[in-house]
PDB file of C-alpha atoms in Angstrom:
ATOM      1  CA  UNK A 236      10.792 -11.911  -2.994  1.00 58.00           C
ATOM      2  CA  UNK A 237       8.952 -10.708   0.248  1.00 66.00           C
ATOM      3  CA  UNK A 238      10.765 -13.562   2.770  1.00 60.00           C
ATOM      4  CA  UNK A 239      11.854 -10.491   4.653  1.00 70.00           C
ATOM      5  CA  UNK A 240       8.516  -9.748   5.828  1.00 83.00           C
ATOM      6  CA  UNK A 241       7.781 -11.577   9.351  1.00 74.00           C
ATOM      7  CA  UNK A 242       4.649 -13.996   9.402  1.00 77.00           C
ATOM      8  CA  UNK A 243       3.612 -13.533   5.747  1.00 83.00           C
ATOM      9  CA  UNK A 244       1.874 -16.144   4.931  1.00 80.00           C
ATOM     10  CA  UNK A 245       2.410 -18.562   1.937  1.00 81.00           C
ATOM     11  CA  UNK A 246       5.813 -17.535   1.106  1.00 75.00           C
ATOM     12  CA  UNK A 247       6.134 -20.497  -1.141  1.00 75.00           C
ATOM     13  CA  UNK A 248       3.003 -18.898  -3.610  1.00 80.00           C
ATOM     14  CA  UNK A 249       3.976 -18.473  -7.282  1.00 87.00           C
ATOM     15  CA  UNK A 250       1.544 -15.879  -6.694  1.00 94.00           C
ATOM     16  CA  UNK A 251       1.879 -11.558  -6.455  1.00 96.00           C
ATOM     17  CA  UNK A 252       1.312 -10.736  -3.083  1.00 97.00           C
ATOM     18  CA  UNK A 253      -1.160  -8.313  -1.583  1.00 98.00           C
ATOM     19  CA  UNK A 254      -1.493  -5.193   0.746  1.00 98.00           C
ATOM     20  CA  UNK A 255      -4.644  -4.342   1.093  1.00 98.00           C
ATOM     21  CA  UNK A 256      -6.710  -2.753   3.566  1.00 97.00           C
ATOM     22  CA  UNK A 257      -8.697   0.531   4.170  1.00 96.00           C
ATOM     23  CA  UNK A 258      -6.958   3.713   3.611  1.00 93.00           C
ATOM     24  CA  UNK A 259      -6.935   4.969   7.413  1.00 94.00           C
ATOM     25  CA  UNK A 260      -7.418   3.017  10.323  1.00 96.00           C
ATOM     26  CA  UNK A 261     -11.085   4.450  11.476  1.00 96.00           C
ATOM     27  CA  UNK A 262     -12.331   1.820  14.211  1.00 96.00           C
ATOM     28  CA  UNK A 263     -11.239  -1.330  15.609  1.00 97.00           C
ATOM     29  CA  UNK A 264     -14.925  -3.273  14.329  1.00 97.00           C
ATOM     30  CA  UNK A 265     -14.264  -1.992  11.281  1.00 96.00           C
ATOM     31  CA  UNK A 266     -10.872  -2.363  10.632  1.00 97.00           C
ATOM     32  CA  UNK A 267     -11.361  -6.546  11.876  1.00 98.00           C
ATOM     33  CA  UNK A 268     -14.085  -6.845   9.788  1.00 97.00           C
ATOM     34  CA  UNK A 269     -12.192  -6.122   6.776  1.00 98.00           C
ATOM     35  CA  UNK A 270      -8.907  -8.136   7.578  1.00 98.00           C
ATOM     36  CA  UNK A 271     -11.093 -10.929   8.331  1.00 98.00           C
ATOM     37  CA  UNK A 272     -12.455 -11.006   4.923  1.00 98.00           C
ATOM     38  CA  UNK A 273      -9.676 -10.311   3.125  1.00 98.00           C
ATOM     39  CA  UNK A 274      -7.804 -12.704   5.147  1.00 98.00           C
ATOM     40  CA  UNK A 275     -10.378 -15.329   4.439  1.00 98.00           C
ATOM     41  CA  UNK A 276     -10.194 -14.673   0.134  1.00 98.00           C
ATOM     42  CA  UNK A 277      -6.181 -14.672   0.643  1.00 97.00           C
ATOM     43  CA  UNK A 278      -5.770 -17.986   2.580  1.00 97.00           C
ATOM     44  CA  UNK A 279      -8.515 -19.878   0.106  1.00 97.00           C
ATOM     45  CA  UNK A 280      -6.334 -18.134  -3.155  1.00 97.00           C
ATOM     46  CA  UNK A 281      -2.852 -18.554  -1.533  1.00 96.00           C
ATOM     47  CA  UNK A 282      -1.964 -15.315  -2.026  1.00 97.00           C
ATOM     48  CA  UNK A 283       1.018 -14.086   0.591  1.00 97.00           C
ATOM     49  CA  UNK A 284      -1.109 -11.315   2.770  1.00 97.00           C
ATOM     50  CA  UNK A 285       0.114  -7.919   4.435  1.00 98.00           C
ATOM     51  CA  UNK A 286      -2.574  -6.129   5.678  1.00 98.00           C
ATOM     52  CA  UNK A 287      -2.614  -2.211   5.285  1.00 97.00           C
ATOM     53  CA  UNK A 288      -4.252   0.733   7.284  1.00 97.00           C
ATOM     54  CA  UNK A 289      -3.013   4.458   8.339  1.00 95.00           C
ATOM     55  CA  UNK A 290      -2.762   5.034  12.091  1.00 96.00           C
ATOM     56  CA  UNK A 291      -2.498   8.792  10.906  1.00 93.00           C
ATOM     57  CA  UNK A 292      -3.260  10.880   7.724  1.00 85.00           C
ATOM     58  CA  UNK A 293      -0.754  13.424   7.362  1.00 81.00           C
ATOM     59  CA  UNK A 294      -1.449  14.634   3.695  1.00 75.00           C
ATOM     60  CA  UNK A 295      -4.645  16.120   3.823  1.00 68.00           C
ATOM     61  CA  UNK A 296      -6.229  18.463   1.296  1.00 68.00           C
ATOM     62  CA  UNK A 297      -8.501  20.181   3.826  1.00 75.00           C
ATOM     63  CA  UNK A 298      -7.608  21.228   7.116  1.00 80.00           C
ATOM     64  CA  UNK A 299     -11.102  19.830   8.475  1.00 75.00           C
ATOM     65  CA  UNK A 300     -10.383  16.249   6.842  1.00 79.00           C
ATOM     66  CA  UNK A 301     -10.267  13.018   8.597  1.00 80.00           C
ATOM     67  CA  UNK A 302      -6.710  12.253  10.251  1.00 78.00           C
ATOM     68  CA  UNK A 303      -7.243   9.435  12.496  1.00 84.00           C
ATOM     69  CA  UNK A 304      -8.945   8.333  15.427  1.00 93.00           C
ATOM     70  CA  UNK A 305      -5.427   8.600  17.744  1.00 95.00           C
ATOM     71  CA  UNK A 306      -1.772   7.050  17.222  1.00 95.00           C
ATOM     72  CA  UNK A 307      -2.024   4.516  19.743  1.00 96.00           C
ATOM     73  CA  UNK A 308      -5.355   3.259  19.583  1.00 97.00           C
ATOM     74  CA  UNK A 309      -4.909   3.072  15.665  1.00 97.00           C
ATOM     75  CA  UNK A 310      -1.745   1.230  16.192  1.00 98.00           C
ATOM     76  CA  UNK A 311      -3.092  -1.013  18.867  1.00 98.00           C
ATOM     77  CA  UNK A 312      -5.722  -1.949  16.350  1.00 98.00           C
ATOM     78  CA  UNK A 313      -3.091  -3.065  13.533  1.00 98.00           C
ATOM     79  CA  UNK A 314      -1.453  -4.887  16.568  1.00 98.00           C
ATOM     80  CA  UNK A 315      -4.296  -6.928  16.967  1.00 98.00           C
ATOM     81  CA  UNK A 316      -5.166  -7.562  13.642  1.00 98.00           C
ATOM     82  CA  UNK A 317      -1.662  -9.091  13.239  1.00 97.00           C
ATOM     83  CA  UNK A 318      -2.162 -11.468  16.478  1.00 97.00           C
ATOM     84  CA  UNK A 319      -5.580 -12.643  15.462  1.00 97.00           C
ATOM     85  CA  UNK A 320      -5.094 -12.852  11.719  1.00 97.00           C
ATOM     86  CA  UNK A 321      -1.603 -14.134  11.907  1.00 96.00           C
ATOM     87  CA  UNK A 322      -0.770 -11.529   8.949  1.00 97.00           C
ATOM     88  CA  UNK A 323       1.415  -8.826   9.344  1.00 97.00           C
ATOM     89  CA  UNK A 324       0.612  -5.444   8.185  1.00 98.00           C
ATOM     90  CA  UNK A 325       1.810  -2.004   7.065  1.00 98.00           C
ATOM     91  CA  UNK A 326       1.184   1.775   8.029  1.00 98.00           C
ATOM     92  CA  UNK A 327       2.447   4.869   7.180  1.00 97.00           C
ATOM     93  CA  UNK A 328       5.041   7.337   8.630  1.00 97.00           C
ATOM     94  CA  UNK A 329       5.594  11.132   8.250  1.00 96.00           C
ATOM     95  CA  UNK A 330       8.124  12.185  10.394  1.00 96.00           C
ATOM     96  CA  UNK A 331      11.398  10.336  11.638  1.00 97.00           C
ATOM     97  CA  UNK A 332      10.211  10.463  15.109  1.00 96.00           C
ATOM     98  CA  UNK A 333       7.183   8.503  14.433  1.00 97.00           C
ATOM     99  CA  UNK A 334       9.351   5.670  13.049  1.00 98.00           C
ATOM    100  CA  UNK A 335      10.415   3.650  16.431  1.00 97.00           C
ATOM    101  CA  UNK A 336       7.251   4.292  17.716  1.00 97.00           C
ATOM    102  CA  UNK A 337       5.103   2.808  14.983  1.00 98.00           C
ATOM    103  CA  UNK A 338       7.520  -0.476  14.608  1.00 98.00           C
ATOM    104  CA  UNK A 339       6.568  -1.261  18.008  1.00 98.00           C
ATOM    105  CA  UNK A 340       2.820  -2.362  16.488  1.00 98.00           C
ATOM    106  CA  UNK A 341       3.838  -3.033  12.530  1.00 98.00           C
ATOM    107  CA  UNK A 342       6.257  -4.817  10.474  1.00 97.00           C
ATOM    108  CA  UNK A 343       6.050  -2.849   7.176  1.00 98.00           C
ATOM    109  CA  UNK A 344       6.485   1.093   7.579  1.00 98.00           C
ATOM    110  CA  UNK A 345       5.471   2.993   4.314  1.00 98.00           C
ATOM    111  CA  UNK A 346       7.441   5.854   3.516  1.00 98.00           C
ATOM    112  CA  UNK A 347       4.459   8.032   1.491  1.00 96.00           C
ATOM    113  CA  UNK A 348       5.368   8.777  -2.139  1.00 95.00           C
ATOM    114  CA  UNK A 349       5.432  12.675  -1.253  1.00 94.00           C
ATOM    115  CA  UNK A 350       8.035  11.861   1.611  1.00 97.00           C
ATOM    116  CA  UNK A 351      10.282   9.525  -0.405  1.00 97.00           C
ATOM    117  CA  UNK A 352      13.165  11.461  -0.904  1.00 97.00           C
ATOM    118  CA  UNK A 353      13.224  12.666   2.947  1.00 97.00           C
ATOM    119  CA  UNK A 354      16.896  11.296   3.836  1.00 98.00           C
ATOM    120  CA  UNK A 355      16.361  11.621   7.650  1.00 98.00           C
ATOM    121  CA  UNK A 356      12.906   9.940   7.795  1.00 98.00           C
ATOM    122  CA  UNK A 357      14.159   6.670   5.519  1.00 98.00           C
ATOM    123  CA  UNK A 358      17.163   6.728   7.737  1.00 98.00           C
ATOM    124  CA  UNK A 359      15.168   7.002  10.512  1.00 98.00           C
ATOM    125  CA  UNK A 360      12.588   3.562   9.144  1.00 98.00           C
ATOM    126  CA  UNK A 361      15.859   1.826   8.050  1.00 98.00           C
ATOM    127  CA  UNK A 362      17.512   1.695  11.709  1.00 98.00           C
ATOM    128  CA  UNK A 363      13.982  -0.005  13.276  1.00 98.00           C
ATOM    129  CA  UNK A 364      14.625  -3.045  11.407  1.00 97.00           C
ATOM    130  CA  UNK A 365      11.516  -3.253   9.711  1.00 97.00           C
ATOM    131  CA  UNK A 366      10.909  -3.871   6.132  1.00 97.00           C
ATOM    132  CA  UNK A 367      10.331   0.032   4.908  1.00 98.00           C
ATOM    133  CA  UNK A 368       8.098  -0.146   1.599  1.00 98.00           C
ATOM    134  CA  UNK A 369       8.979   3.157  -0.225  1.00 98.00           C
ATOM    135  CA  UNK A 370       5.606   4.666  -2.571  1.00 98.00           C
ATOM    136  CA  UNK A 371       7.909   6.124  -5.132  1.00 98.00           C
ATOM    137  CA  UNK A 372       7.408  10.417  -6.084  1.00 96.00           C
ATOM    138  CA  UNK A 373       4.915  10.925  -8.463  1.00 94.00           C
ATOM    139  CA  UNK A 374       6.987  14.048  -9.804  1.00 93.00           C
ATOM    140  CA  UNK A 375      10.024  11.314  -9.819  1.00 95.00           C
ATOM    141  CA  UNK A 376      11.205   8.949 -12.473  1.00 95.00           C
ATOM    142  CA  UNK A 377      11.496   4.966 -11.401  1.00 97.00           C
ATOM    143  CA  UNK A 378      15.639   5.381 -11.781  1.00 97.00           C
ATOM    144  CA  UNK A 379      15.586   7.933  -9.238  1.00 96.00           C
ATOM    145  CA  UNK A 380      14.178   5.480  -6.983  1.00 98.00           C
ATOM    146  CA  UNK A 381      17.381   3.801  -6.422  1.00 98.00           C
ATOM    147  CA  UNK A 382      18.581   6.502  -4.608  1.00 98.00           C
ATOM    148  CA  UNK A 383      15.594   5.860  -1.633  1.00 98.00           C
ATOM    149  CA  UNK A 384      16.765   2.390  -2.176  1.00 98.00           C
ATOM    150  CA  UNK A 385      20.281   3.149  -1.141  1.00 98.00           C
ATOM    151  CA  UNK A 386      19.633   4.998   2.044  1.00 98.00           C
ATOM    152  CA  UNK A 387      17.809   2.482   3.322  1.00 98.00           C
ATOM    153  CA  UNK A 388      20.721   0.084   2.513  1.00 98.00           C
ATOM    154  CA  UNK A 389      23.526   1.948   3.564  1.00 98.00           C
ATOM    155  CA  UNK A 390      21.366   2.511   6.613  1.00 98.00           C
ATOM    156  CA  UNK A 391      22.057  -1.021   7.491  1.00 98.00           C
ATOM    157  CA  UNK A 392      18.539  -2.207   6.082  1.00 97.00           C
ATOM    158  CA  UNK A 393      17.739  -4.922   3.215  1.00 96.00           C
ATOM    159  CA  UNK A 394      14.974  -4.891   3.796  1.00 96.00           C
ATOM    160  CA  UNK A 395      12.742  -2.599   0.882  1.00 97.00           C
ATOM    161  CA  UNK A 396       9.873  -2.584  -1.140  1.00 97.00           C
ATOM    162  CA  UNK A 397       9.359  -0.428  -3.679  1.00 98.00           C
ATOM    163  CA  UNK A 398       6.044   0.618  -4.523  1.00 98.00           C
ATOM    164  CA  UNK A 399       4.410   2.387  -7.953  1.00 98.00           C
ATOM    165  CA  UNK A 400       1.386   5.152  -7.785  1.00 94.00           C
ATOM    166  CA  UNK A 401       1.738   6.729 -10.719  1.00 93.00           C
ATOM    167  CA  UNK A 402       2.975   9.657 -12.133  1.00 93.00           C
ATOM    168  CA  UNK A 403       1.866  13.437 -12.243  1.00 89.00           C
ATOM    169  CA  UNK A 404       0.105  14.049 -15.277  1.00 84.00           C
ATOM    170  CA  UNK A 405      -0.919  17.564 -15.842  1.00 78.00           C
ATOM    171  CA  UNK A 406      -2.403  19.577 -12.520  1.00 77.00           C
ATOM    172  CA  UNK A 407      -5.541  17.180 -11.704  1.00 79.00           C
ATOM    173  CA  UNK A 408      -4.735  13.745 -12.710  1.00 84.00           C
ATOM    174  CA  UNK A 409      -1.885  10.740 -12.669  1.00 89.00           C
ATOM    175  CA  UNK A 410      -0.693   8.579 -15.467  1.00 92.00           C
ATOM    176  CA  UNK A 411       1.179   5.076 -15.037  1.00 95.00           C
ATOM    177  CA  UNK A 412       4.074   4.491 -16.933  1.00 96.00           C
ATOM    178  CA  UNK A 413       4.417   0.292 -16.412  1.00 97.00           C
ATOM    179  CA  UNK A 414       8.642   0.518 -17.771  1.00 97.00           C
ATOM    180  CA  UNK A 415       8.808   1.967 -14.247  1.00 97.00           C
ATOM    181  CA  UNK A 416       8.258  -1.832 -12.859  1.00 97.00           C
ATOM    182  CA  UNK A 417      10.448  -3.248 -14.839  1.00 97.00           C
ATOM    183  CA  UNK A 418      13.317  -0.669 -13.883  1.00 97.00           C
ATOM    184  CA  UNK A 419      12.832  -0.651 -10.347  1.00 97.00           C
ATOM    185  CA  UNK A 420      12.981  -4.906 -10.365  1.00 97.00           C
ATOM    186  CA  UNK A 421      16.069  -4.086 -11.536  1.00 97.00           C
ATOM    187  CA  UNK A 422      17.353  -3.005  -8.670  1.00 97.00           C
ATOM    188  CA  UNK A 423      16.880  -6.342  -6.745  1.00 96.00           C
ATOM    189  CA  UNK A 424      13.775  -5.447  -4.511  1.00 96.00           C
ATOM    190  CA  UNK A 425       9.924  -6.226  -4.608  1.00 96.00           C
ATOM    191  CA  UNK A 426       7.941  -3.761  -6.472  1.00 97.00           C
ATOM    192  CA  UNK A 427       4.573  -3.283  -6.004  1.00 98.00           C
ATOM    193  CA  UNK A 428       1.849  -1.107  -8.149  1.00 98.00           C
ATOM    194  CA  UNK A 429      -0.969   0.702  -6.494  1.00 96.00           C
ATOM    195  CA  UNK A 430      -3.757   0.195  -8.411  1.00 96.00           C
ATOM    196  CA  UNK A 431      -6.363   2.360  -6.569  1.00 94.00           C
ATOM    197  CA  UNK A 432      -3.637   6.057  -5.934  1.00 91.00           C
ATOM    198  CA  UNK A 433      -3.166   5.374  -9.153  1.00 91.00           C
ATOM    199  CA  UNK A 434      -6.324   6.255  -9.837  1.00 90.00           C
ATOM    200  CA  UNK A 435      -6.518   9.426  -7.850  1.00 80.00           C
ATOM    201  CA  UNK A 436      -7.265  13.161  -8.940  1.00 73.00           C
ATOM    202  CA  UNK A 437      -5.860  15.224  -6.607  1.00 67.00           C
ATOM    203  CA  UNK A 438      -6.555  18.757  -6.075  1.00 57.00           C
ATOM    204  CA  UNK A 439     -10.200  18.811  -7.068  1.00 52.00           C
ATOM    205  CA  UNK A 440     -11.945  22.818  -6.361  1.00 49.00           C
ATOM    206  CA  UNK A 441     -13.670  21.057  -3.956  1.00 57.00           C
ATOM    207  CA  UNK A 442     -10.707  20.129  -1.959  1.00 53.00           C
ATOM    208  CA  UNK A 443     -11.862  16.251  -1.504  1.00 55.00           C
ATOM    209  CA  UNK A 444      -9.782  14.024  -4.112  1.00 63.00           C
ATOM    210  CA  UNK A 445     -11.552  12.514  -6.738  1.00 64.00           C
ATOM    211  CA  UNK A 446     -10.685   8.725  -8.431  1.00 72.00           C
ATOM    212  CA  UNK A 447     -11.637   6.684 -11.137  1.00 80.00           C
ATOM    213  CA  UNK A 448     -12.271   2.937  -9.504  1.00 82.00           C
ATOM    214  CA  UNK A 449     -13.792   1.586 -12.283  1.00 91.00           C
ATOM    215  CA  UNK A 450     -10.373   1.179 -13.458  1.00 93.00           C
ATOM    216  CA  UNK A 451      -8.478  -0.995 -10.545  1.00 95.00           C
ATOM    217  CA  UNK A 452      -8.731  -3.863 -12.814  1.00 96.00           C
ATOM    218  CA  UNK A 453      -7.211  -2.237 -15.571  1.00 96.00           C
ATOM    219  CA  UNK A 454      -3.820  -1.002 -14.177  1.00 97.00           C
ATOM    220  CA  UNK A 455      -3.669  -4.061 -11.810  1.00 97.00           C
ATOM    221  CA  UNK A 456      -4.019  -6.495 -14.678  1.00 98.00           C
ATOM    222  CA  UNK A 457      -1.733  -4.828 -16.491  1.00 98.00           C
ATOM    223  CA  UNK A 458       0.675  -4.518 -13.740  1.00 98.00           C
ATOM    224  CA  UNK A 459       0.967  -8.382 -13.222  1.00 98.00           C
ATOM    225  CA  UNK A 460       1.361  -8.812 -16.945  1.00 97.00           C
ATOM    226  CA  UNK A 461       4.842  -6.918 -16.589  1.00 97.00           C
ATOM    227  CA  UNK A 462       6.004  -8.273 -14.070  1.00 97.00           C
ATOM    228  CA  UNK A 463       4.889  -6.391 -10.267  1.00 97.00           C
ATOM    229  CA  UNK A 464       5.760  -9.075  -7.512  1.00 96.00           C
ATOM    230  CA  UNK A 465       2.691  -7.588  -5.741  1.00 97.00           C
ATOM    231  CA  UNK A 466      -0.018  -4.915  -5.371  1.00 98.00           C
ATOM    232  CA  UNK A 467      -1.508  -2.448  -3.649  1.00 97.00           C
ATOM    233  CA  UNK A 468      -5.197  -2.225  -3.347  1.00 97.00           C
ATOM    234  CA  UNK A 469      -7.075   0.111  -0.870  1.00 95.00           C
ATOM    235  CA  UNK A 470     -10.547  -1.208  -0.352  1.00 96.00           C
ATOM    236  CA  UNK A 471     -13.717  -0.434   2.015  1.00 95.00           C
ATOM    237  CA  UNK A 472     -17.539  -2.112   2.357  1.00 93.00           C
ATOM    238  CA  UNK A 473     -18.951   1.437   1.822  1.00 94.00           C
ATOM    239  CA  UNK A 474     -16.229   3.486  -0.328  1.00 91.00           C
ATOM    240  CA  UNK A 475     -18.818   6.260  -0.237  1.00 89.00           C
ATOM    241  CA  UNK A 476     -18.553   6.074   3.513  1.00 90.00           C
ATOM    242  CA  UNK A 477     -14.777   6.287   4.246  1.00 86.00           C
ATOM    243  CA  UNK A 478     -13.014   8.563   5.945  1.00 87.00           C
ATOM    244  CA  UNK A 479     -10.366   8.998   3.591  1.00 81.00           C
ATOM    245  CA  UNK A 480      -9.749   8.379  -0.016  1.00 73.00           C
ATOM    246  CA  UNK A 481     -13.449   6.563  -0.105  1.00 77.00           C
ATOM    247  CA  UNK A 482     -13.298   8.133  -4.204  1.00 80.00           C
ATOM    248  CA  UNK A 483     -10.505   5.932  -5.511  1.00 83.00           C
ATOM    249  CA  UNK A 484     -11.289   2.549  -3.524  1.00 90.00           C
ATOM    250  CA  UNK A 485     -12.719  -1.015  -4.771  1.00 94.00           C
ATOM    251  CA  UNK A 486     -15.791  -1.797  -2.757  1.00 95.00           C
ATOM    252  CA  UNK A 487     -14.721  -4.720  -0.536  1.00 97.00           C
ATOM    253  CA  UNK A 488     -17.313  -7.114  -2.365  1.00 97.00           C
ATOM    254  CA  UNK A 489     -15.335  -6.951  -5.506  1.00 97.00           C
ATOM    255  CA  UNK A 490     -11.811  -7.960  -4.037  1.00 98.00           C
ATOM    256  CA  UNK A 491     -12.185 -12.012  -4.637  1.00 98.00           C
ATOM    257  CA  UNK A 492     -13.455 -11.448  -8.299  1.00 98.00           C
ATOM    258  CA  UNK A 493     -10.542  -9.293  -8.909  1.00 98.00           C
ATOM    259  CA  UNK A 494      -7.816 -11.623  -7.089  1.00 98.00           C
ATOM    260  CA  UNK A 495      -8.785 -14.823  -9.108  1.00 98.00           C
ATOM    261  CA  UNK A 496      -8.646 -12.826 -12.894  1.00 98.00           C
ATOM    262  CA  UNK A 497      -5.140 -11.759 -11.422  1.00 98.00           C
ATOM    263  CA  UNK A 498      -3.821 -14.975 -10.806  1.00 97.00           C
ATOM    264  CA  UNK A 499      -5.396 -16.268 -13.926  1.00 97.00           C
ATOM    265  CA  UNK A 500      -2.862 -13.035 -15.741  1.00 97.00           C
ATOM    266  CA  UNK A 501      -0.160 -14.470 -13.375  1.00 97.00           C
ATOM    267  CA  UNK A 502      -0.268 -17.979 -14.508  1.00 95.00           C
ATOM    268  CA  UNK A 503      -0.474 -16.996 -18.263  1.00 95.00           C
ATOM    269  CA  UNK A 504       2.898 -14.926 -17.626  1.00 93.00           C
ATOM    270  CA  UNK A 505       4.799 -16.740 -15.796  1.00 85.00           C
TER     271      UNK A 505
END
């Protein structure tokens, strides 16, 4: 389901595969230290790899919160990564003039779930080539999806992923509704479910988004049980630490743990 990603590893796994990463891109020591661990729990699982991190933060609640630490050196980190790791890896996009730029460095561009209707910018990702993974709306059901499916198509693409983060539920708060999985599948690409945004509660008074972690397993479990083809986990040695989205993300310690009860649910539903 993912052979349209370059250099992923294991292709061959019965196994979901996994983006996972820190939220934003905030040093290159950092940023290596993570992919190397994560690289080493992936190889020893056999679990087919992409490694995610934002060059840029766009969506910001504050207008003094972290955005990055500069497009090029963030993207020259993910760059390296890649070479050294022999994984490829994912960032975001906001606008569609970041698009050519940013598949100079990556082979997944993210279209953000708030941005997934934007014709020009999925145009825009579509014509690079790349593999665009599209975070679907929370404020959109998962048939409306096929729509952002189609302009990246009819852009001259095949290339898409699909990716669940839950839905808007009341003013502070998401919901997942897993028949969204099972609908976008339908539509012949990888879907993926993002169990830590998810988990987010936007919007707090304080103006720094909240999360529930203790609940990754939860919605990730239950995502493999219905069928994802892989998942997306944000993840940091000192959540309380990050730069961005620190509140929703599994402490870096916990990933293996997590990864070997998943492909114990795998094996029981397949």
């Amino acid at each position: 389901m993912i052979s349209n990603v370059p250099n992923i590893k294991h292709t061959d796994s019965k196994n979901f595969f996994l983006m996972a990463g820190p939220c934003a891109i905030e040093g290159e020591d950092i940023a290596l230290r993570i992919a190397e661990q994560i690289v080493t729990v992936t190889d020893r699982l056999n679990i087919p790899y992409i490694f995610k991190g934002s060059y840029k933060k766009a969506n910001r609640s504050r207008i003094d919160s972290f955005t990055g630490i500069g497009d090029e050196k963030a993207l020259k980190i993910l760059a390296r990564i890649s070479k050294e790791f022999g994984v490829p890896t994912v960032t975001d996009i906001h606008e569609s003039d970041e698009a050519e730029m940013a598949a100079e460095y990556v082979d997944v561009l993210q279209i953000p779930a708030f941005l997934c209707r934007q014709t020009d910018l999925l145009i825009a990702a579509a014509k690079t080539g790349k593999t665009v993974n599209i975070k679907k709306g929370q404020f959109l059901s998962a048939s409306s999806m096929k729509f952002a499916v189609d302009k990246v198509k009819d852009s001259g693409n095949n290339n898409v992923i699909l990716t669940d983060r839950g839905n808007t539920f009341g003013y502070q708060d998401l919901i997942v509704d897993y028949r969204n999985i099972p609908e976008m599948r339908s539509f012949g690409v990888p879907v993926v479910m993002d169990c830590t945004h998810s988990l987010q509660q936007p919007n707090q008074t304080s103006g720094v988004t909240g999360g529930k972690p203790q609940l990754i397993e939860t919605i990730a479990k239950a995502a493999i049980a219905v069928g994802a083809d892989g998942l997306f986990i944000e993840t940091h040695p000192e959540p309380e630490n990050a730069k961005s989205d620190g509140a929703n993300m599994l402490h870096l310690t916990l990933l293996e743990e997590l990864l070997e009860k998943l492909i114990r649910v795998r094996q029981a539903v397949l």
